CSV table of C-alpha atoms in Angstrom, one decimal:
chain,number,residue,atom,x,y,z
A,1,MET,CA,2.4,-3.4,41.2
A,2,LEU,CA,5.1,-4.2,38.6
A,3,THR,CA,6.3,-7.8,37.9
A,4,GLU,CA,9.3,-8.2,35.7
A,5,GLN,CA,9.2,-10.9,33.3
A,6,THR,CA,11.7,-13.9,33.7
A,7,ALA,CA,15.1,-13.5,32.3
A,8,PRO,CA,14.6,-16.5,29.6
A,9,ASP,CA,11.5,-14.7,28.2
A,10,LEU,CA,13.4,-11.6,27.7
A,11,GLY,CA,14.4,-10.8,24.0
A,12,VAL,CA,11.6,-12.9,22.4
A,13,LEU,CA,9.2,-10.5,20.7
A,14,ASP,CA,5.7,-11.9,21.5
A,15,LEU,CA,3.3,-10.0,19.2
A,16,THR,CA,0.5,-11.9,21.0
A,17,ASP,CA,1.2,-9.8,24.0
A,18,SER,CA,-0.8,-6.7,23.4
A,19,ARG,CA,1.6,-4.5,25.3
A,20,ILE,CA,4.7,-5.4,23.0
A,21,SER,CA,2.6,-5.0,19.9
A,22,ALA,CA,1.2,-1.6,21.0
A,23,ALA,CA,4.8,-0.5,21.8
A,24,VAL,CA,6.0,-1.5,18.5
A,25,ALA,CA,3.3,0.0,16.6
A,26,LEU,CA,4.0,3.2,18.7
A,27,VAL,CA,7.5,3.2,17.6
A,28,TRP,CA,6.6,2.8,14.1
A,29,ARG,CA,4.2,5.5,14.4
A,30,GLU,CA,6.9,7.7,15.9
A,31,ALA,CA,9.2,7.2,12.7
A,32,ARG,CA,6.2,8.2,10.5
A,33,LEU,CA,5.4,11.5,12.5
A,34,LEU,CA,9.3,12.2,12.5
A,35,ASP,CA,9.8,11.8,8.8
A,36,GLY,CA,6.8,13.8,8.2
A,37,LYS,CA,8.0,16.5,10.5
A,38,ARG,CA,4.9,16.3,12.5
A,39,TYR,CA,6.7,17.4,15.7
A,40,GLU,CA,3.7,18.7,17.5
A,41,GLU,CA,1.9,15.3,17.2
A,42,TRP,CA,5.1,13.4,17.9
A,43,ASP,CA,5.2,15.5,21.2
A,44,ARG,CA,2.0,14.0,22.1
A,45,LEU,CA,3.2,10.4,22.0
A,46,TRP,CA,5.3,11.2,25.2
A,47,ALA,CA,4.6,10.4,28.9
A,48,PRO,CA,4.9,13.4,31.2
A,49,ASP,CA,8.7,13.6,32.5
A,50,GLY,CA,9.8,11.8,29.3
A,51,ARG,CA,13.5,11.8,28.3
A,52,TYR,CA,14.8,12.2,24.7
A,53,VAL,CA,18.6,11.2,24.9
A,54,ILE,CA,21.3,11.1,22.4
A,55,PRO,CA,24.4,10.4,24.1
A,56,ILE,CA,28.0,10.8,22.8
A,57,ASP,CA,29.4,7.9,24.8
A,58,PRO,CA,27.8,4.7,23.2
A,59,GLU,CA,28.4,2.7,26.4
A,60,THR,CA,27.0,5.2,28.8
A,61,GLU,CA,23.9,4.2,31.0
A,62,ASP,CA,24.4,7.3,33.4
A,63,PHE,CA,22.9,10.0,31.0
A,64,GLU,CA,22.8,13.0,33.8
A,65,ALA,CA,26.7,12.5,34.4
A,66,SER,CA,27.5,12.1,30.9
A,67,LEU,CA,28.1,14.5,27.9
A,68,ASN,CA,25.1,14.2,25.6
A,69,MET,CA,24.2,15.6,22.0
A,70,VAL,CA,20.5,15.8,23.5
A,71,TYR,CA,19.0,15.2,26.9
A,72,ASP,CA,15.6,16.7,26.9
A,73,ASN,CA,12.8,16.6,29.4
A,74,ASP,CA,9.2,17.9,28.4
A,75,ARG,CA,10.2,21.5,28.6
A,76,MET,CA,13.5,21.0,26.5
A,77,ARG,CA,11.7,18.9,24.1
A,78,ARG,CA,8.9,21.4,23.5
A,79,MET,CA,11.7,24.4,23.0
A,80,ARG,CA,13.4,22.2,20.4
A,81,ILE,CA,10.0,21.7,18.7
A,82,GLU,CA,9.4,25.4,18.8
A,83,ARG,CA,12.5,26.2,17.2
A,84,LEU,CA,12.1,23.6,14.4
A,85,VAL,CA,8.4,24.7,13.5
A,86,SER,CA,9.0,28.3,13.9
A,87,GLY,CA,11.5,29.0,11.2
A,88,TYR,CA,14.0,30.7,13.4
A,89,SER,CA,16.2,27.8,13.6
A,90,ILE,CA,19.0,27.8,10.8
A,91,SER,CA,19.3,24.2,10.8
A,92,ALA,CA,15.5,23.8,10.3
A,93,VAL,CA,15.7,25.9,7.2
A,94,ALA,CA,15.4,23.6,4.2
A,95,ALA,CA,15.5,20.6,6.5
A,96,ALA,CA,16.4,17.4,5.1
A,97,ARG,CA,13.9,15.1,3.8
A,98,THR,CA,14.3,11.7,5.8
A,99,VAL,CA,12.8,8.3,5.5
A,100,ARG,CA,13.8,5.9,8.3
A,101,THR,CA,13.5,2.1,9.0
A,102,VAL,CA,13.1,0.8,12.6
A,103,ALA,CA,13.3,-2.8,12.7
A,104,GLY,CA,15.1,-5.6,14.7
A,105,PHE,CA,13.0,-5.2,17.9
A,106,VAL,CA,14.1,-7.0,21.1
A,107,VAL,CA,12.3,-7.0,24.5
A,108,VAL,CA,14.8,-5.8,27.1
A,109,ARG,CA,12.5,-5.5,29.9
A,110,SER,CA,8.7,-6.3,30.4
A,111,GLU,CA,6.8,-5.1,33.4
A,112,GLU,CA,3.0,-5.1,33.9
A,113,GLU,CA,2.9,-1.3,33.2
A,114,ALA,CA,5.9,-0.8,30.9
A,115,VAL,CA,7.9,-2.5,28.0
A,116,GLU,CA,11.5,-1.7,27.1
A,117,LEU,CA,12.6,-2.4,23.5
A,118,ASN,CA,15.8,-2.2,21.7
A,119,SER,CA,15.7,-1.8,17.8
A,120,ALA,CA,18.0,-0.5,15.0
A,121,GLN,CA,17.2,2.5,12.8
A,122,VAL,CA,18.5,3.3,9.5
A,123,LEU,CA,17.9,7.0,8.5
A,124,VAL,CA,18.3,8.2,4.9
A,125,GLY,CA,18.4,11.7,4.6
A,126,HIS,CA,18.5,14.2,1.5
A,127,LYS,CA,19.6,17.9,1.8
A,128,ARG,CA,21.1,20.3,-0.4
A,129,GLY,CA,21.8,17.8,-3.2
A,130,GLU,CA,23.6,15.4,-0.6
A,131,THR,CA,22.1,12.0,0.5
A,132,PHE,CA,23.3,10.6,3.9
A,133,VAL,CA,22.5,7.7,6.1
A,134,LEU,CA,22.4,7.7,10.0
A,135,GLY,CA,22.6,4.5,12.0
A,136,ALA,CA,21.5,4.1,15.5
A,137,ASP,CA,20.5,1.8,18.3
A,138,LEU,CA,17.3,2.9,19.9
A,139,THR,CA,16.1,1.9,23.3
A,140,HIS,CA,12.3,3.1,23.9
A,141,ARG,CA,10.7,2.7,27.3
A,142,ILE,CA,7.1,2.7,26.8
A,143,VAL,CA,4.7,2.9,29.6
A,144,PHE,CA,0.9,2.4,29.5
A,145,GLU,CA,-1.1,5.1,31.0
A,146,GLY,CA,-4.9,4.3,31.1
A,147,GLY,CA,-4.1,1.7,28.6
A,148,GLU,CA,-2.4,3.9,26.1
A,149,PRO,CA,1.2,3.5,25.3
A,150,ARG,CA,3.5,6.4,25.7
A,151,ILE,CA,7.3,7.2,25.3
A,152,ALA,CA,8.8,7.6,28.9
A,153,ARG,CA,12.3,7.5,27.6
A,154,LYS,CA,14.0,7.3,24.0
A,155,VAL,CA,17.7,6.8,23.9
A,156,ILE,CA,19.3,7.1,20.6
A,157,ARG,CA,22.7,5.5,20.1
A,158,LEU,CA,24.0,7.0,16.7
A,159,ILE,CA,26.9,4.5,15.3
A,160,ASP,CA,29.0,7.5,14.9
A,161,SER,CA,28.2,9.5,18.1
A,162,GLN,CA,31.7,10.4,18.9
A,163,GLU,CA,32.4,12.0,15.4
A,164,ALA,CA,31.7,15.6,14.5
A,165,VAL,CA,28.0,16.6,14.3
A,166,ARG,CA,26.4,18.5,11.5
A,167,ALA,CA,23.3,20.4,11.7
A,168,THR,CA,20.5,18.1,10.7
A,169,GLY,CA,17.4,20.1,11.0
A,170,PHE,CA,15.2,17.3,12.0
A,171,LEU,CA,14.6,15.0,15.2
A,172,LEU,CA,16.0,11.6,15.4
């Protein structure tokens, strides 16, 4: 049975709560795997039916009815990974090197079997002699299956989501 945390407790990052500290650790591990382009390991962080979403509309909550840059379920996420690791994707050839920082965690929702966190991501990439920066607000819904944290949903709200998109050759 899920019991929601009361409203006054939300937002407080209580690292003595093992679920919250495990969720934050998972998000940091995810960032390291993505920077290392270890996409198959990254895929194993996901819960069944997990959604990987990059909406264009920065305010939308209805991702199914909105236009998204990415709206992947398990199958689509694995197909995306296959394109990136197979060498058949033009954008993955000489993919950018990246380093990212994920910080500013806020607990949005806490339930017995799930935690939802907001955070900020700053990604610095370098490709073909050009260095660039991408900023995004992240929302991770982390579920606990057999005590193990898994990503049930990740929403990446790029700060420039309504601008032209360049081929990045990496996952956010």
